[in-house]
Amino acid sequence: MSVVALSLGCSRGVRPDSAIAGTKPLTGKVYSNEAGEQVTIIPLEPADAKKALVEFNGTKSELDGKVVVASVDRDRGTGYWTQWRGRSQRFVTVHDRGGYEDLILSPVGATGYTHLKPDTGRTAALKVEKVFERYQEAEADGELKPFLPFDRKFWVTQAEKELGATVAEANTACGTKLSATIAWDSIPDPVLNELSIPSYCAGPLESLQKLCGRSEEAKRTIQQKVQTVECRVEAAPALKLEAQKVIWSVKSGETLQPEATTTFFTENL
């Protein structure tokens, strides 16, 4: 009787076009860590909907205080995918580590990730109907609407931030003051939406860093002959060296392999 009452109470008022229409919440779980980050996951039934509500708190990101609906997959752990700024993002993945759960959280705008574990106390106090209602309110108030369309400016800023971290690592390893640029005029919205630009553009920087770890001679050569790395999206992957500028071209689904990139620098610097 109580389960039926909970179901009816939560379902009342759900809009027909809602992402959670026709679903009801099951028992949820709260995860936390010592840094104060909290993630609440509430599966929704029917199970074949493959949906869950995810609530974020204490993440120091724009996700804080928000409840989002996520699509659930079970490939390499249980992943929770959310449409955010026009892209499908996996902010949360839960792994079974041989008897204990490990939640990996990668908030929007973060360059890394953190680990959370089940929080027994908070889970016991969790009221899933309140979270369910909170999501309904967010839909009704339009709270999540600004985060749904594709946001080129946001993803450009994020890509440059992530690539900047790779540049810093290369400069530390090589004792250089390299700069890296992304030729944004070569990257239309569909490509930016499809590719992880920082990952694609990191190739030459990672190879230079690897070479600097091999010898002092390699360090000195790179210090003298490389000042800038430019990343572009072109019809075919390629690597060129013009003056002291490395031009790195990638294509969707294709890039030069690390061995080939390292060999290029070995032979051309």
mmCIF file with all atom_site columns, N, CA and C in Angstrom, residues 22-57:
data_model
loop_
_atom_site.group_PDB
_atom_site.id
_atom_site.type_symbol
_atom_site.label_atom_id
_atom_site.label_alt_id
_atom_site.label_comp_id
_atom_site.label_asym_id
_atom_site.label_entity_id
_atom_site.label_seq_id
_atom_site.pdbx_PDB_ins_code
_atom_site.Cartn_x
_atom_site.Cartn_y
_atom_site.Cartn_z
_atom_site.occupancy
_atom_site.B_iso_or_equiv
_atom_site.pdbx_formal_charge
_atom_site.auth_seq_id
_atom_site.auth_comp_id
_atom_site.auth_asym_id
_atom_site.auth_atom_id
_atom_site.pdbx_PDB_model_num
ATOM 1   N N  . GLY A 1 22 ? 5.790  8.605  -17.060 1.00 0.00 ? 22 GLY A N  1
ATOM 2   C CA . GLY A 1 22 ? 5.596  7.164  -17.083 1.00 0.00 ? 22 GLY A CA 1
ATOM 3   C C  . GLY A 1 22 ? 6.561  6.392  -16.220 1.00 0.00 ? 22 GLY A C  1
ATOM 4   N N  . THR A 1 23 ? 7.367  7.084  -15.409 1.00 0.00 ? 23 THR A N  1
ATOM 5   C CA . THR A 1 23 ? 8.315  6.401  -14.537 1.00 0.00 ? 23 THR A CA 1
ATOM 6   C C  . THR A 1 23 ? 7.998  6.699  -13.075 1.00 0.00 ? 23 THR A C  1
ATOM 7   N N  . LYS A 1 24 ? 8.598  5.923  -12.201 1.00 0.00 ? 24 LYS A N  1
ATOM 8   C CA . LYS A 1 24 ? 8.508  6.190  -10.769 1.00 0.00 ? 24 LYS A CA 1
ATOM 9   C C  . LYS A 1 24 ? 9.842  5.813  -10.134 1.00 0.00 ? 24 LYS A C  1
ATOM 10  N N  . PRO A 1 25 ? 10.179 6.441  -9.017  1.00 0.00 ? 25 PRO A N  1
ATOM 11  C CA . PRO A 1 25 ? 11.486 6.209  -8.406  1.00 0.00 ? 25 PRO A CA 1
ATOM 12  C C  . PRO A 1 25 ? 11.537 4.928  -7.590  1.00 0.00 ? 25 PRO A C  1
ATOM 13  N N  . LEU A 1 26 ? 12.685 4.301  -7.624  1.00 0.00 ? 26 LEU A N  1
ATOM 14  C CA . LEU A 1 26 ? 12.964 3.143  -6.785  1.00 0.00 ? 26 LEU A CA 1
ATOM 15  C C  . LEU A 1 26 ? 13.865 3.589  -5.628  1.00 0.00 ? 26 LEU A C  1
ATOM 16  N N  . THR A 1 27 ? 14.335 2.664  -4.850  1.00 0.00 ? 27 THR A N  1
ATOM 17  C CA . THR A 1 27 ? 15.234 2.995  -3.748  1.00 0.00 ? 27 THR A CA 1
ATOM 18  C C  . THR A 1 27 ? 16.524 3.590  -4.290  1.00 0.00 ? 27 THR A C  1
ATOM 19  N N  . GLY A 1 28 ? 16.922 4.735  -3.742  1.00 0.00 ? 28 GLY A N  1
ATOM 20  C CA . GLY A 1 28 ? 18.122 5.399  -4.210  1.00 0.00 ? 28 GLY A CA 1
ATOM 21  C C  . GLY A 1 28 ? 19.309 5.194  -3.288  1.00 0.00 ? 28 GLY A C  1
ATOM 22  N N  . LYS A 1 29 ? 20.430 5.792  -3.666  1.00 0.00 ? 29 LYS A N  1
ATOM 23  C CA . LYS A 1 29 ? 21.648 5.679  -2.868  1.00 0.00 ? 29 LYS A CA 1
ATOM 24  C C  . LYS A 1 29 ? 22.429 6.982  -2.956  1.00 0.00 ? 29 LYS A C  1
ATOM 25  N N  . VAL A 1 30 ? 23.040 7.351  -1.837  1.00 0.00 ? 30 VAL A N  1
ATOM 26  C CA . VAL A 1 30 ? 23.870 8.550  -1.776  1.00 0.00 ? 30 VAL A CA 1
ATOM 27  C C  . VAL A 1 30 ? 25.336 8.138  -1.671  1.00 0.00 ? 30 VAL A C  1
ATOM 28  N N  . TYR A 1 31 ? 26.176 8.820  -2.437  1.00 0.00 ? 31 TYR A N  1
ATOM 29  C CA . TYR A 1 31 ? 27.617 8.598  -2.392  1.00 0.00 ? 31 TYR A CA 1
ATOM 30  C C  . TYR A 1 31 ? 28.284 9.901  -1.961  1.00 0.00 ? 31 TYR A C  1
ATOM 31  N N  . SER A 1 32 ? 29.393 9.804  -1.246  1.00 0.00 ? 32 SER A N  1
ATOM 32  C CA . SER A 1 32 ? 30.079 11.017 -0.798  1.00 0.00 ? 32 SER A CA 1
ATOM 33  C C  . SER A 1 32 ? 31.571 10.746 -0.637  1.00 0.00 ? 32 SER A C  1
ATOM 34  N N  . ASN A 1 33 ? 32.324 11.819 -0.418  1.00 0.00 ? 33 ASN A N  1
ATOM 35  C CA . ASN A 1 33 ? 33.747 11.682 -0.094  1.00 0.00 ? 33 ASN A CA 1
ATOM 36  C C  . ASN A 1 33 ? 34.136 12.738 0.940   1.00 0.00 ? 33 ASN A C  1
ATOM 37  N N  . GLU A 1 34 ? 35.387 12.703 1.376   1.00 0.00 ? 34 GLU A N  1
ATOM 38  C CA . GLU A 1 34 ? 35.843 13.605 2.431   1.00 0.00 ? 34 GLU A CA 1
ATOM 39  C C  . GLU A 1 34 ? 35.904 15.049 1.971   1.00 0.00 ? 34 GLU A C  1
ATOM 40  N N  . ALA A 1 35 ? 35.913 15.271 0.671   1.00 0.00 ? 35 ALA A N  1
ATOM 41  C CA . ALA A 1 35 ? 35.944 16.640 0.143   1.00 0.00 ? 35 ALA A CA 1
ATOM 42  C C  . ALA A 1 35 ? 34.573 17.308 0.193   1.00 0.00 ? 35 ALA A C  1
ATOM 43  N N  . GLY A 1 36 ? 33.553 16.552 0.600   1.00 0.00 ? 36 GLY A N  1
ATOM 44  C CA . GLY A 1 36 ? 32.212 17.116 0.698   1.00 0.00 ? 36 GLY A CA 1
ATOM 45  C C  . GLY A 1 36 ? 31.368 16.961 -0.545  1.00 0.00 ? 36 GLY A C  1
ATOM 46  N N  . GLU A 1 37 ? 31.878 16.255 -1.553  1.00 0.00 ? 37 GLU A N  1
ATOM 47  C CA . GLU A 1 37 ? 31.100 16.026 -2.768  1.00 0.00 ? 37 GLU A CA 1
ATOM 48  C C  . GLU A 1 37 ? 30.059 14.932 -2.506  1.00 0.00 ? 37 GLU A C  1
ATOM 49  N N  . GLN A 1 38 ? 28.859 15.151 -3.016  1.00 0.00 ? 38 GLN A N  1
ATOM 50  C CA . GLN A 1 38 ? 27.786 14.178 -2.850  1.00 0.00 ? 38 GLN A CA 1
ATOM 51  C C  . GLN A 1 38 ? 27.063 13.963 -4.184  1.00 0.00 ? 38 GLN A C  1
ATOM 52  N N  . VAL A 1 39 ? 26.771 12.719 -4.470  1.00 0.00 ? 39 VAL A N  1
ATOM 53  C CA . VAL A 1 39 ? 25.983 12.356 -5.650  1.00 0.00 ? 39 VAL A CA 1
ATOM 54  C C  . VAL A 1 39 ? 24.903 11.390 -5.197  1.00 0.00 ? 39 VAL A C  1
ATOM 55  N N  . THR A 1 40 ? 23.676 11.704 -5.543  1.00 0.00 ? 40 THR A N  1
ATOM 56  C CA . THR A 1 40 ? 22.546 10.830 -5.231  1.00 0.00 ? 40 THR A CA 1
ATOM 57  C C  . THR A 1 40 ? 22.026 10.222 -6.529  1.00 0.00 ? 40 THR A C  1
ATOM 58  N N  . ILE A 1 41 ? 21.885 8.921  -6.545  1.00 0.00 ? 41 ILE A N  1
ATOM 59  C CA . ILE A 1 41 ? 21.379 8.218  -7.731  1.00 0.00 ? 41 ILE A CA 1
ATOM 60  C C  . ILE A 1 41 ? 20.084 7.506  -7.372  1.00 0.00 ? 41 ILE A C  1
ATOM 61  N N  . ILE A 1 42 ? 19.034 7.787  -8.158  1.00 0.00 ? 42 ILE A N  1
ATOM 62  C CA . ILE A 1 42 ? 17.734 7.170  -7.942  1.00 0.00 ? 42 ILE A CA 1
ATOM 63  C C  . ILE A 1 42 ? 17.293 6.488  -9.236  1.00 0.00 ? 42 ILE A C  1
ATOM 64  N N  . PRO A 1 43 ? 17.345 5.179  -9.291  1.00 0.00 ? 43 PRO A N  1
ATOM 65  C CA . PRO A 1 43 ? 16.875 4.482  -10.497 1.00 0.00 ? 43 PRO A CA 1
ATOM 66  C C  . PRO A 1 43 ? 15.379 4.716  -10.696 1.00 0.00 ? 43 PRO A C  1
ATOM 67  N N  . LEU A 1 44 ? 14.970 4.717  -11.954 1.00 0.00 ? 44 LEU A N  1
ATOM 68  C CA . LEU A 1 44 ? 13.556 4.869  -12.283 1.00 0.00 ? 44 LEU A CA 1
ATOM 69  C C  . LEU A 1 44 ? 13.047 3.588  -12.927 1.00 0.00 ? 44 LEU A C  1
ATOM 70  N N  . GLU A 1 45 ? 11.822 3.237  -12.600 1.00 0.00 ? 45 GLU A N  1
ATOM 71  C CA . GLU A 1 45 ? 11.220 2.104  -13.286 1.00 0.00 ? 45 GLU A CA 1
ATOM 72  C C  . GLU A 1 45 ? 10.084 2.598  -14.166 1.00 0.00 ? 45 GLU A C  1
ATOM 73  N N  . PRO A 1 46 ? 9.780  1.870  -15.245 1.00 0.00 ? 46 PRO A N  1
ATOM 74  C CA . PRO A 1 46 ? 10.221 0.508  -15.547 1.00 0.00 ? 46 PRO A CA 1
ATOM 75  C C  . PRO A 1 46 ? 11.697 0.421  -15.923 1.00 0.00 ? 46 PRO A C  1
ATOM 76  N N  . ALA A 1 47 ? 12.282 -0.741 -15.655 1.00 0.00 ? 47 ALA A N  1
ATOM 77  C CA . ALA A 1 47 ? 13.708 -0.931 -15.867 1.00 0.00 ? 47 ALA A CA 1
ATOM 78  C C  . ALA A 1 47 ? 14.117 -0.736 -17.319 1.00 0.00 ? 47 ALA A C  1
ATOM 79  N N  . ASP A 1 48 ? 13.204 -1.104 -18.253 1.00 0.00 ? 48 ASP A N  1
ATOM 80  C CA . ASP A 1 48 ? 13.579 -0.989 -19.665 1.00 0.00 ? 48 ASP A CA 1
ATOM 81  C C  . ASP A 1 48 ? 13.652 0.469  -20.134 1.00 0.00 ? 48 ASP A C  1
ATOM 82  N N  . ALA A 1 49 ? 13.247 1.417  -19.292 1.00 0.00 ? 49 ALA A N  1
ATOM 83  C CA . ALA A 1 49 ? 13.425 2.828  -19.630 1.00 0.00 ? 49 ALA A CA 1
ATOM 84  C C  . ALA A 1 49 ? 14.890 3.227  -19.535 1.00 0.00 ? 49 ALA A C  1
ATOM 85  N N  . LYS A 1 50 ? 15.656 2.479  -18.743 1.00 0.00 ? 50 LYS A N  1
ATOM 86  C CA . LYS A 1 50 ? 17.095 2.723  -18.564 1.00 0.00 ? 50 LYS A CA 1
ATOM 87  C C  . LYS A 1 50 ? 17.360 4.186  -18.200 1.00 0.00 ? 50 LYS A C  1
ATOM 88  N N  . LYS A 1 51 ? 16.653 4.660  -17.172 1.00 0.00 ? 51 LYS A N  1
ATOM 89  C CA . LYS A 1 51 ? 16.791 6.043  -16.727 1.00 0.00 ? 51 LYS A CA 1
ATOM 90  C C  . LYS A 1 51 ? 17.000 6.100  -15.225 1.00 0.00 ? 51 LYS A C  1
ATOM 91  N N  . ALA A 1 52 ? 17.598 7.202  -14.790 1.00 0.00 ? 52 ALA A N  1
ATOM 92  C CA . ALA A 1 52 ? 17.784 7.458  -13.360 1.00 0.00 ? 52 ALA A CA 1
ATOM 93  C C  . ALA A 1 52 ? 17.827 8.962  -13.154 1.00 0.00 ? 52 ALA A C  1
ATOM 94  N N  . LEU A 1 53 ? 17.537 9.381  -11.934 1.00 0.00 ? 53 LEU A N  1
ATOM 95  C CA . LEU A 1 53 ? 17.748 10.769 -11.540 1.00 0.00 ? 53 LEU A CA 1
ATOM 96  C C  . LEU A 1 53 ? 19.069 10.852 -10.792 1.00 0.00 ? 53 LEU A C  1
ATOM 97  N N  . VAL A 1 54 ? 19.837 11.898 -11.082 1.00 0.00 ? 54 VAL A N  1
ATOM 98  C CA . VAL A 1 54 ? 21.128 12.096 -10.420 1.00 0.00 ? 54 VAL A CA 1
ATOM 99  C C  . VAL A 1 54 ? 21.146 13.502 -9.845  1.00 0.00 ? 54 VAL A C  1
ATOM 100 N N  . GLU A 1 55 ? 21.438 13.603 -8.550  1.00 0.00 ? 55 GLU A N  1
ATOM 101 C CA . GLU A 1 55 ? 21.502 14.895 -7.875  1.00 0.00 ? 55 GLU A CA 1
ATOM 102 C C  . GLU A 1 55 ? 22.940 15.158 -7.440  1.00 0.00 ? 55 GLU A C  1
ATOM 103 N N  . PHE A 1 56 ? 23.390 16.407 -7.622  1.00 0.00 ? 56 PHE A N  1
ATOM 104 C CA . PHE A 1 56 ? 24.770 16.777 -7.313  1.00 0.00 ? 56 PHE A CA 1
ATOM 105 C C  . PHE A 1 56 ? 24.798 17.839 -6.215  1.00 0.00 ? 56 PHE A C  1
ATOM 106 N N  . ASN A 1 57 ? 25.705 17.666 -5.279  1.00 0.00 ? 57 ASN A N  1
ATOM 107 C CA . ASN A 1 57 ? 25.917 18.672 -4.238  1.00 0.00 ? 57 ASN A CA 1
ATOM 108 C C  . ASN A 1 57 ? 27.391 18.702 -3.846  1.00 0.00 ? 57 ASN A C  1
#
